[in-house]
Short mmCIF file of C-alpha atoms in Angstrom, two decimals:
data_model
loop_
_atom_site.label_atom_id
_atom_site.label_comp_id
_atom_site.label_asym_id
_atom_site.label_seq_id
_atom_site.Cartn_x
_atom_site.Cartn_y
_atom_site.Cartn_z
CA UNK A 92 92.82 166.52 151.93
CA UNK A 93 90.99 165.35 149.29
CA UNK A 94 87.68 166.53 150.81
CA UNK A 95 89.14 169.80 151.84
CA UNK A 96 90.53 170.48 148.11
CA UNK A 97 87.08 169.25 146.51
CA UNK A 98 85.46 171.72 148.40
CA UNK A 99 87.63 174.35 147.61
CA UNK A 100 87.75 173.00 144.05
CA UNK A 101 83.61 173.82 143.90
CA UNK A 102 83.59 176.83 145.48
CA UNK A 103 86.25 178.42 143.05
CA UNK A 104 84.13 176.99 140.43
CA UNK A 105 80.84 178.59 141.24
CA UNK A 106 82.60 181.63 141.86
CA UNK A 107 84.19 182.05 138.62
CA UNK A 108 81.21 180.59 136.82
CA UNK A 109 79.41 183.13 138.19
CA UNK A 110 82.41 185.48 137.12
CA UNK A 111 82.92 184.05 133.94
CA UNK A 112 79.18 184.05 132.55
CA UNK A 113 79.14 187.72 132.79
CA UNK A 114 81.98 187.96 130.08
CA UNK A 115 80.72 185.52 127.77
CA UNK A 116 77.18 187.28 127.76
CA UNK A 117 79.43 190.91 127.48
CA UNK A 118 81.03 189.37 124.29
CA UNK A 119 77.34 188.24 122.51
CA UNK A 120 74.50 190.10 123.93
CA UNK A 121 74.65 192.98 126.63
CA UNK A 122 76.00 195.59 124.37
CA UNK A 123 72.84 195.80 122.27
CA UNK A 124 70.66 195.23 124.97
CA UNK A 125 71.98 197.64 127.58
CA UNK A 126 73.94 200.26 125.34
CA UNK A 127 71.10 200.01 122.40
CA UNK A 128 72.14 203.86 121.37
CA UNK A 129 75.87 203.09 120.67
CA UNK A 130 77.49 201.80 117.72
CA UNK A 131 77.89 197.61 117.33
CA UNK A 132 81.90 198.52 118.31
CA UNK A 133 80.66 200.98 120.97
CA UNK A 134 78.01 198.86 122.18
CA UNK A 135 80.42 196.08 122.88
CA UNK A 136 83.33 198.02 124.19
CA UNK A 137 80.92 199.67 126.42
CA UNK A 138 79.90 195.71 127.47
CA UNK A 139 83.37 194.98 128.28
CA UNK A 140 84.34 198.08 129.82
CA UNK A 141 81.32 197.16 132.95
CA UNK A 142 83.24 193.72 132.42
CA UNK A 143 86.25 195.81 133.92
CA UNK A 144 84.58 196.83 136.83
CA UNK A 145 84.74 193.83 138.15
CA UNK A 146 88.33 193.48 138.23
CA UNK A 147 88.73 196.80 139.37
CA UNK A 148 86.78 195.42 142.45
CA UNK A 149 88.57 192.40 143.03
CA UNK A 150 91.30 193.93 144.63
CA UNK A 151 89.13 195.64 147.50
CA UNK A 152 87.28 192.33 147.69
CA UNK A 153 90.37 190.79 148.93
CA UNK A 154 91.62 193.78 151.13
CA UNK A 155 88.24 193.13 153.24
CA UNK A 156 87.26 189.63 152.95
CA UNK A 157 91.66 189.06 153.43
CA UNK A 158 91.16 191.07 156.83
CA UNK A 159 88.59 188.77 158.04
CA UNK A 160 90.59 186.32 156.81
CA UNK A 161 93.73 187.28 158.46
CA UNK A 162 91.70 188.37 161.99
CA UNK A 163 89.07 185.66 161.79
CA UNK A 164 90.15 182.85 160.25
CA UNK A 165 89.85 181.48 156.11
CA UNK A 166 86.05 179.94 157.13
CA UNK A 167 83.95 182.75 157.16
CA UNK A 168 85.87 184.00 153.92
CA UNK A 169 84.73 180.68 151.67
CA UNK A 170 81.14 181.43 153.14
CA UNK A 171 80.24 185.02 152.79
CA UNK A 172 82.92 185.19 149.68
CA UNK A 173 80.43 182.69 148.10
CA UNK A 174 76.99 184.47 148.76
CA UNK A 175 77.89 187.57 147.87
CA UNK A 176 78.81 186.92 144.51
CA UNK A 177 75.74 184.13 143.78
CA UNK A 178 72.97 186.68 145.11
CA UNK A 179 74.83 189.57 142.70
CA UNK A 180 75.17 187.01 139.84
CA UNK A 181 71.03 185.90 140.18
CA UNK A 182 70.72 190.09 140.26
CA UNK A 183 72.15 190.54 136.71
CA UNK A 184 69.29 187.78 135.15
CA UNK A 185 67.01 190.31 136.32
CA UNK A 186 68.17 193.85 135.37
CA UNK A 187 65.22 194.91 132.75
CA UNK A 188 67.10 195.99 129.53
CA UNK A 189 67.96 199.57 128.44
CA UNK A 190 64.41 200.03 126.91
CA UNK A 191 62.61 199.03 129.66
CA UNK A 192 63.83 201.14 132.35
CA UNK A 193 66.38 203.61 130.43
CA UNK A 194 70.09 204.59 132.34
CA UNK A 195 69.27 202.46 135.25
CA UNK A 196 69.51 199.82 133.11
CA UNK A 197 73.53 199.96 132.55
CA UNK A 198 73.71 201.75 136.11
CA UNK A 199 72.46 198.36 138.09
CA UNK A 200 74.66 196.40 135.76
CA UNK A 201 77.27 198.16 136.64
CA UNK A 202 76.85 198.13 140.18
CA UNK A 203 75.99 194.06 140.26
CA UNK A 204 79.27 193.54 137.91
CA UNK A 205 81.16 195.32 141.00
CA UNK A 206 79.53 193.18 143.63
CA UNK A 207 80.84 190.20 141.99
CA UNK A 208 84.08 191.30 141.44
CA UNK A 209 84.16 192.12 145.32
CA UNK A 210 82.67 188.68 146.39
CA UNK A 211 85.76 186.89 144.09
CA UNK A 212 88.45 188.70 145.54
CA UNK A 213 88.04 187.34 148.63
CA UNK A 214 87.04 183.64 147.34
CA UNK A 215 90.47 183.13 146.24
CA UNK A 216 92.45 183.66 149.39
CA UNK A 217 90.15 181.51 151.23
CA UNK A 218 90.60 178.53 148.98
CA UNK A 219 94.08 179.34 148.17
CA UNK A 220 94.45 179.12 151.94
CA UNK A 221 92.23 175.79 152.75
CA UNK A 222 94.01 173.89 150.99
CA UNK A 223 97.99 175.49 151.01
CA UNK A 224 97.41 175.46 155.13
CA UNK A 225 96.38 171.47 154.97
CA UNK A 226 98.43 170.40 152.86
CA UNK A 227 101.59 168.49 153.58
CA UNK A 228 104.68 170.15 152.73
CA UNK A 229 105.79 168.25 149.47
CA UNK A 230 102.09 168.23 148.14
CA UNK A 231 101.41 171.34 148.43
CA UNK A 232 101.49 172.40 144.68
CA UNK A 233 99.72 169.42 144.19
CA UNK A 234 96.25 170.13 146.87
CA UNK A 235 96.82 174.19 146.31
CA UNK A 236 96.35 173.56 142.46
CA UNK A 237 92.17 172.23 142.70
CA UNK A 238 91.17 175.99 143.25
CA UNK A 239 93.25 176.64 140.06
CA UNK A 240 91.44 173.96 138.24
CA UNK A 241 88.32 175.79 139.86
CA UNK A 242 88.09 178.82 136.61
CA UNK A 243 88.26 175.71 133.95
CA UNK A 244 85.36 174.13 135.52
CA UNK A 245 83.45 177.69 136.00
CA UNK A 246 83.88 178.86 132.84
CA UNK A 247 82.94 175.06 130.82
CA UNK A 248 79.78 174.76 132.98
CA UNK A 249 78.73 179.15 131.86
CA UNK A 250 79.73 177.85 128.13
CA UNK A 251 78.45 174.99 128.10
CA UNK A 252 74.82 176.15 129.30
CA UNK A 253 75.48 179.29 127.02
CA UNK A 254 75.98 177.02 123.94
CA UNK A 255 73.29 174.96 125.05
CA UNK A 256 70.94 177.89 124.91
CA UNK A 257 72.35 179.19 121.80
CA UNK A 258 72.14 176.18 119.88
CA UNK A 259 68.06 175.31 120.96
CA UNK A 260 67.26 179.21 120.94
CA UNK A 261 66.24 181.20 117.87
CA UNK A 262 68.49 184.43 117.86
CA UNK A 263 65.54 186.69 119.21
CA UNK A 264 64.79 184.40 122.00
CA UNK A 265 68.31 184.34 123.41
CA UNK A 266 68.41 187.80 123.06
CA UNK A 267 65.01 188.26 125.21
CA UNK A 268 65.43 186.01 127.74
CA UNK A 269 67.86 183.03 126.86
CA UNK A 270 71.08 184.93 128.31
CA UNK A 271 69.12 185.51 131.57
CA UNK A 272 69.43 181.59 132.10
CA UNK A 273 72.86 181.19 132.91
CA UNK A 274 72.70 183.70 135.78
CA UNK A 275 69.40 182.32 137.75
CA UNK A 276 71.04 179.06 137.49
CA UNK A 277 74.16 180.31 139.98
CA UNK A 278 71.56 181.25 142.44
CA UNK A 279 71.11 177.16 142.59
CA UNK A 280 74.95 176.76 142.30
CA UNK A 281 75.40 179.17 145.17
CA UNK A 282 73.33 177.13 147.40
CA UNK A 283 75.04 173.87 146.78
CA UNK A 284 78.52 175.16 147.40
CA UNK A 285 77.07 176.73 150.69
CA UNK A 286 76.30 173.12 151.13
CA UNK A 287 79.57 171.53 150.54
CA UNK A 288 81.46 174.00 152.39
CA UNK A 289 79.41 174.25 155.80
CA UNK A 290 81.67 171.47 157.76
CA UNK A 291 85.25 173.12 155.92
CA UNK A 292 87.47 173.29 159.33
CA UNK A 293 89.51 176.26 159.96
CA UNK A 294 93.30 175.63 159.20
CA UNK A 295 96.00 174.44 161.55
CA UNK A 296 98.25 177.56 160.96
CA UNK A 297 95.70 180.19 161.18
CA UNK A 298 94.19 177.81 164.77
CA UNK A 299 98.12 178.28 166.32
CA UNK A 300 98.09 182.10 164.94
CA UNK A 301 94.58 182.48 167.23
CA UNK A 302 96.42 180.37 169.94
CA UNK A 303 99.48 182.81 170.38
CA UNK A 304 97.60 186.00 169.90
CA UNK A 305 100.08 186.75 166.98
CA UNK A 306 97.25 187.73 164.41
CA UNK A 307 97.64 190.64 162.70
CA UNK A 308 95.92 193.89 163.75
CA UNK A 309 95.43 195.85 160.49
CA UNK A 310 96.83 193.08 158.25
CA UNK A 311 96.47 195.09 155.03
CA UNK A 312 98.01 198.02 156.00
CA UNK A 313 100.76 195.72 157.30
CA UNK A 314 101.09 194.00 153.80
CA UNK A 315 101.12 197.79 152.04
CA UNK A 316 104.02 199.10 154.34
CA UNK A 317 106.01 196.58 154.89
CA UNK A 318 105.30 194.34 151.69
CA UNK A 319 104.55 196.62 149.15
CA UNK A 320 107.18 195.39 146.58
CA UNK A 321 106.42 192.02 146.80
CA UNK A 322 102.76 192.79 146.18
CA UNK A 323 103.66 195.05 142.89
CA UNK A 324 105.99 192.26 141.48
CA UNK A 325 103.16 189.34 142.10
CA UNK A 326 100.39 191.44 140.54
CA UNK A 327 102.83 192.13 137.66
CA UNK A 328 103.82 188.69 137.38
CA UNK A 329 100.64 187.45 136.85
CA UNK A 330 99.10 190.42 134.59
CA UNK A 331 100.29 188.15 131.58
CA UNK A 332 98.05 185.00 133.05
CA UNK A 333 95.00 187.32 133.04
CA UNK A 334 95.81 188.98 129.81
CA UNK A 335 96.25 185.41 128.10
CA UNK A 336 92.94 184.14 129.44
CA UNK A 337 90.85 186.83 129.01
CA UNK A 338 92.07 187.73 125.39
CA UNK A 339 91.05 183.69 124.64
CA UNK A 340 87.87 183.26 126.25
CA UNK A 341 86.32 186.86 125.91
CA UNK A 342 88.08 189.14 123.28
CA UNK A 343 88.62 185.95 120.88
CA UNK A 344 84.98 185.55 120.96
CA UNK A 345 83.48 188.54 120.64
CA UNK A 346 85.72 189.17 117.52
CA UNK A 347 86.06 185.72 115.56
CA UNK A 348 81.67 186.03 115.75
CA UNK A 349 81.12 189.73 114.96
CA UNK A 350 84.47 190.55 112.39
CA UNK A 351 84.99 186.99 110.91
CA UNK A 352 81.43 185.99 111.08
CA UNK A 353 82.47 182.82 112.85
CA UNK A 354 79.23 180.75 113.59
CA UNK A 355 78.66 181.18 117.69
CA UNK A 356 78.22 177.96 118.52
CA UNK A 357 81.47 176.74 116.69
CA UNK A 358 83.43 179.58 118.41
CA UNK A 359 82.55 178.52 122.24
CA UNK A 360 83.36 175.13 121.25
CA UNK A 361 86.99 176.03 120.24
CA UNK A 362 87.20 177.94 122.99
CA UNK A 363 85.75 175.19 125.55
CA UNK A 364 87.91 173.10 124.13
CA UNK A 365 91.00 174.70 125.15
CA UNK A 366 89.62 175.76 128.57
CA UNK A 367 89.60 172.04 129.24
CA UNK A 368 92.62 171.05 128.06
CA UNK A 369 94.04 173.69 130.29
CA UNK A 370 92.19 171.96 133.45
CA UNK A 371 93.50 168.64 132.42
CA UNK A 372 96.92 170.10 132.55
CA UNK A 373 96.53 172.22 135.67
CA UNK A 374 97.33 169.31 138.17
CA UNK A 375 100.11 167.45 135.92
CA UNK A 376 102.02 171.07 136.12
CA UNK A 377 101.55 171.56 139.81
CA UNK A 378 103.14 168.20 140.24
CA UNK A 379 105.83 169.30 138.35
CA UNK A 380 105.83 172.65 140.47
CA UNK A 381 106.17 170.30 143.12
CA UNK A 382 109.08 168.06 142.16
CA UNK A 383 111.34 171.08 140.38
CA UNK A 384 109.80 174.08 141.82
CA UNK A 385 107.31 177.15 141.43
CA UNK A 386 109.21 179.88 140.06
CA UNK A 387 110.95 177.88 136.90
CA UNK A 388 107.55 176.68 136.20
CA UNK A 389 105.93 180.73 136.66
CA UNK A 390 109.31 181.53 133.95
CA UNK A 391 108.69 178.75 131.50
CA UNK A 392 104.82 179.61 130.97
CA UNK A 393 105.72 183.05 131.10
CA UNK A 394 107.70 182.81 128.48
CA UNK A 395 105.80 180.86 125.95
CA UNK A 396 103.49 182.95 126.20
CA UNK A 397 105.73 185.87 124.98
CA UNK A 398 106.68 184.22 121.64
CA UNK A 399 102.98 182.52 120.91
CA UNK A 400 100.69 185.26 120.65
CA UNK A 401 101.78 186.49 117.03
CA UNK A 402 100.50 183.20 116.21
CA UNK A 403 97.82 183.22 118.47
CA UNK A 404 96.39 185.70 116.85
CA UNK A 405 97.40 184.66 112.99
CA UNK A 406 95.63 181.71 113.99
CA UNK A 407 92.89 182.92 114.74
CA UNK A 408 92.27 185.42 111.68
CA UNK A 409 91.84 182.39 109.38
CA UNK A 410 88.13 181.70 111.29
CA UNK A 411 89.11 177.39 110.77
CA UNK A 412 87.59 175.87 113.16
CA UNK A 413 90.67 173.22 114.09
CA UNK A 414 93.70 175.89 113.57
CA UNK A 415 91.24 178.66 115.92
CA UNK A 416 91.19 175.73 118.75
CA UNK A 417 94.84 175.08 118.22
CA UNK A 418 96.07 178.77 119.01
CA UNK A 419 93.69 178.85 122.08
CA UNK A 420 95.08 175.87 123.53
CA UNK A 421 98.54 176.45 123.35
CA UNK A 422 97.82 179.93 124.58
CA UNK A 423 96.11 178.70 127.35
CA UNK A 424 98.32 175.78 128.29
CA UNK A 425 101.36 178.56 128.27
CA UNK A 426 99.08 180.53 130.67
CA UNK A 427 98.52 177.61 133.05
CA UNK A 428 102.11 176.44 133.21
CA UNK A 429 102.08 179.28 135.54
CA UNK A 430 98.70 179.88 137.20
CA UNK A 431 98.84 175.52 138.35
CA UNK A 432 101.43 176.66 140.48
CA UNK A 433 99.91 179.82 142.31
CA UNK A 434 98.35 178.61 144.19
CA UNK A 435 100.84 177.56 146.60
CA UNK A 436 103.67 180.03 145.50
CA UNK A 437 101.89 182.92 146.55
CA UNK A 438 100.71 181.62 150.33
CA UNK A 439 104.63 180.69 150.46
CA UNK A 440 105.51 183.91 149.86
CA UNK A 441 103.65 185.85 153.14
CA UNK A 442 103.92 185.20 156.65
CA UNK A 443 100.66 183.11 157.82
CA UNK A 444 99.76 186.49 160.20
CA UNK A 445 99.43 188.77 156.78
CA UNK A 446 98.99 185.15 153.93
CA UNK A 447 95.20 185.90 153.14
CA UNK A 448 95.17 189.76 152.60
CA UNK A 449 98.70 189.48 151.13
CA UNK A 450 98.29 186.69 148.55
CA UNK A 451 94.99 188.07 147.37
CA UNK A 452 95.47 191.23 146.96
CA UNK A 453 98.75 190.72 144.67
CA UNK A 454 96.43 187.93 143.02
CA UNK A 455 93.46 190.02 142.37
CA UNK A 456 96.06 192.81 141.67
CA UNK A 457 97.38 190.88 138.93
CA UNK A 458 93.58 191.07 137.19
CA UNK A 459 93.23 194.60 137.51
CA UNK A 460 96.44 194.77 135.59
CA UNK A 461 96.39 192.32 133.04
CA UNK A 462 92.40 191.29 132.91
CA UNK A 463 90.22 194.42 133.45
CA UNK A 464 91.34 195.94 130.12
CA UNK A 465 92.39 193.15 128.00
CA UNK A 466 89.26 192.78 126.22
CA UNK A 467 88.27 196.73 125.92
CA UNK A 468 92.13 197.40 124.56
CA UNK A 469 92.26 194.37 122.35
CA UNK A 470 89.02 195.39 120.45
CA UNK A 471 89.81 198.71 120.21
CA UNK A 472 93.12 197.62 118.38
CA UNK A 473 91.42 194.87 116.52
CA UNK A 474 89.29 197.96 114.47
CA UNK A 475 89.00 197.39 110.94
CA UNK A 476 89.26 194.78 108.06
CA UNK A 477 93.12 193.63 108.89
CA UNK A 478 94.34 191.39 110.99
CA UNK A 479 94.60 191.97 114.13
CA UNK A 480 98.21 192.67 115.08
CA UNK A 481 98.33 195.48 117.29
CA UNK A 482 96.75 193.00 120.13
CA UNK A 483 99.75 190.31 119.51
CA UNK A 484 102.00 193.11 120.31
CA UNK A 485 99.73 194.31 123.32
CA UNK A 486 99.79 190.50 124.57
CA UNK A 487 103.71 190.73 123.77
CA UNK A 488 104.30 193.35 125.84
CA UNK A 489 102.53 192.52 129.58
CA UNK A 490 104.36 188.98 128.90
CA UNK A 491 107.91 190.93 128.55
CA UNK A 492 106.85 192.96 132.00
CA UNK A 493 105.43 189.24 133.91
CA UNK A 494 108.47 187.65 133.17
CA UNK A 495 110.59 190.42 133.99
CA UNK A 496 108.30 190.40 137.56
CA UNK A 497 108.74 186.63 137.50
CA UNK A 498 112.74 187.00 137.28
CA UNK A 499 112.70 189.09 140.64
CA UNK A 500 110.36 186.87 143.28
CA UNK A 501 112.05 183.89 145.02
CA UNK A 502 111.63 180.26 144.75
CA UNK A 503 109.69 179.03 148.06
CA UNK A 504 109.25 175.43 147.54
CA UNK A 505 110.68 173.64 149.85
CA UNK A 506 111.94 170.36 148.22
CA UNK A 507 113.65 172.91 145.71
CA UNK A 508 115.37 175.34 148.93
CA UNK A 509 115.86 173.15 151.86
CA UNK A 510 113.57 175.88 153.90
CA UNK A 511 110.30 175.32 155.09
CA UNK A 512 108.14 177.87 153.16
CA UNK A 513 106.10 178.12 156.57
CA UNK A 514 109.07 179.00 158.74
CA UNK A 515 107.68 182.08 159.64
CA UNK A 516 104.20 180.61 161.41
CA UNK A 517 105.22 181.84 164.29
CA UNK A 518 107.63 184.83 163.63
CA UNK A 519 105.75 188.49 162.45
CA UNK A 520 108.52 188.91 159.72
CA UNK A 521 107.68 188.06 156.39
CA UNK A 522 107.96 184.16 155.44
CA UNK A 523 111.42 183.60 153.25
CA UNK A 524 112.24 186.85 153.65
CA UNK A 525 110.70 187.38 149.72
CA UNK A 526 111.34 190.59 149.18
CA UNK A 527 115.15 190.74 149.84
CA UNK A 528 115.79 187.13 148.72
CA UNK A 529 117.98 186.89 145.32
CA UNK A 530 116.62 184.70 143.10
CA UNK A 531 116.71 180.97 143.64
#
């Protein structure tokens, strides 16, 4: 197991480094560079709004790569989940700015930012999968939380070269070439996860699905018509988990540097700082996940993040250093109480014939939701000289609408219902029942 969940643990790191480096070069340098015509504001919404199109992608990303999941088995998804995004990542390093080569510029950026998006919305099913399928029952939350710990670890090794690169680099040389780093470095990344994953074996459940010729034919179109509740109230449920994260690492950036005229190196390290607290804490609150269940744990984080982000964002208008890092982090800590737990609670939910398609797709759905327009709507409302209240109350709201979503799905642990949440590996109705089970 531990093998099994380190591999899944890099992959999900590459992948969301690769993901994640995009945003944080969105918030500091691509507007000017690729939108040169527009307006500081316009140049940067325009940044985040390609940033969107990845999301936006993420969800057909894990309708395919979940079919080949759900016909072929979870292998082939960690492999070609994990190329396609590191060859589309190593393509943005090389896209010649707007005044080299005009609209194609922002056209090929566009297209690359959808690539990736496509390649991570299948990377999550698979990895979800490895390790949820190994796993022994009462550890599940436990294994099924190192592709959750997988974004921290992405998004601290894009910072952390970023910052390195920021802090050695005069302004114009980032701005020329520096940012192009980062992405010709996952190229290298891409290769070693290739590495690690090549001898991943297929999972028992999906092996005794192949065995009794019980796969599914058309396995999204079997989640959409027979599921489709279930997927709306997981991609709603996690909206607010996307929203959080994305309004810390990306929005928080982009305006604490350009309307508080917060240093940029002392603005990634608040943020990095909170991004690894939240890793520290992802496998303490699967644990807990395990021992008390998911969906208390999914309610809990749900709901601190409903009454922190008027603070949140207070905390961040003051541009300290120490009080900046301490909003972030309990923002982000909120956020992981529920995303630790995910990783299991969504696999429990579907039926091991339709689990990959059906627990990415209301996964990735989730970031369409919640993540593609966080940072575009956030620094729309954060326009002028006052504080920044109008994306508190944005925040405020998807967190009122995941817990809501939260209040409706099941509990599927087992240690917590007495049921085994794979009951239905050999049965083509859906697992637990989720979608006409009261609430645990």
């Amino acid at each position: 197991m531990l093998r099994l969940a380190s591999a899944a643990l890099a992959g999900t790191a590459i992948e969301f480094y690769d993901f994640f480096v995009y945003g944080t070069a969105a918030a500091l340098v691509l507007g000017p560079l690729f939108f040169p015509s527009f307006s500081p504001l316009a140049g940067t919404l325009a940044a985040f709004a390609t940033f969107g199109v990845g999301f936006l992608a993420r969800p057909l990303g894990s309708a395919v790569f979940g079919h080949i999941g759900d016909r072929y088995g979870r292998r082939p998804v960690l492999l070609g989940s994990l190329l396609l995004t590191g060859l589309a990542t190593v393509a943005v390093g090389c896209v010649p700015s707007y005044a080299s080569i005009g609209i194609a510029a922002p056209l090929l950026l566009v297209l690359l930012r959808f690539l990736q998006g496509f390649g991570l919305g299948g990377e999550w099913g698979g990895a979800a999968l490895l390790t949820a399928e190994h796993a022994p029952e009462r550890r599940r939350g436990l294994w099924s939380s190192f592709p959750q710990i997988g974004p921290a670890v992405g998004f601290l090794a894009a910072n952390g070269l970023v910052l390195v690169l920021s802090g050695s680099l005069t302004d114009a040389e980032f701005a020329a070439w520096g940012w192009r780093v980062p992405f010709w470095a996952a190229g290298l990344l891409a290769l070693a996860g290739l590495w690690l994953r090549r001898s991943v074996e297929e999972t028992p459940e999906f092996r005794a699905l192949a065995e009794s010729g019980r796969r599914a034919e058309a396995p999204f179109a079997e989640v959409v018509r027979g599921h489709w509740r279930l997927l709306l109230l997981t991609g709603g449920a996690l909206a607010i988990a996307y929203a959080v994260f994305y309004a810390v690492t990306t929005w928080a950036l982009a305006y604490a540097t350009a309307a508080l005229g917060v240093d940029r190196t002392v603005m990634l390290g608040c943020v990095m700082a909170a991004v690894l607290v939240m890793g520290l804490a992802t496998p303490v609150l699967a644990v807990l996940g395990d021992r008390w269940g998911r969906r208390p744990l999914c309610l809990a984080g749900c709901a601190a993040c409903l009454v922190w982000m008027l603070p949140f964002v207070a905390l961040l208008r003051t541009a300290d250093p120490l009080l900046m890092t301490l909003g972030c982090t309990v923002a982000l800590v909120g956020m992981v109480t529920m995303f630790a737990v995910v990783g299991a609670y969504l696999p429990e939910l579907y039926a091991p014939r339709i689990r990959c398609t059906g627990a990415a797709v209301g996964y990735n759905l989730g970031g369409v939701l919640g993540g593609a327009l966080t940072p575009v709507v956030a620094t729309a409302l954060a326009e002028g000289s006052g504080p920044p209240w109008g994306v508190a109350a944005y925040l405020t709201a998807i967190a009122v609408v995941s817990l809501g979503c939260f209040a409706l799905l099941p509990e599927t642990n087992p240690a917590v219902t007495g049921v085994r949440a794979d009951a239905g590996a050999h049965a083509d109705t859906d697992a637990g029942a989720a979608e006409a089970a009261a609430p645990a």
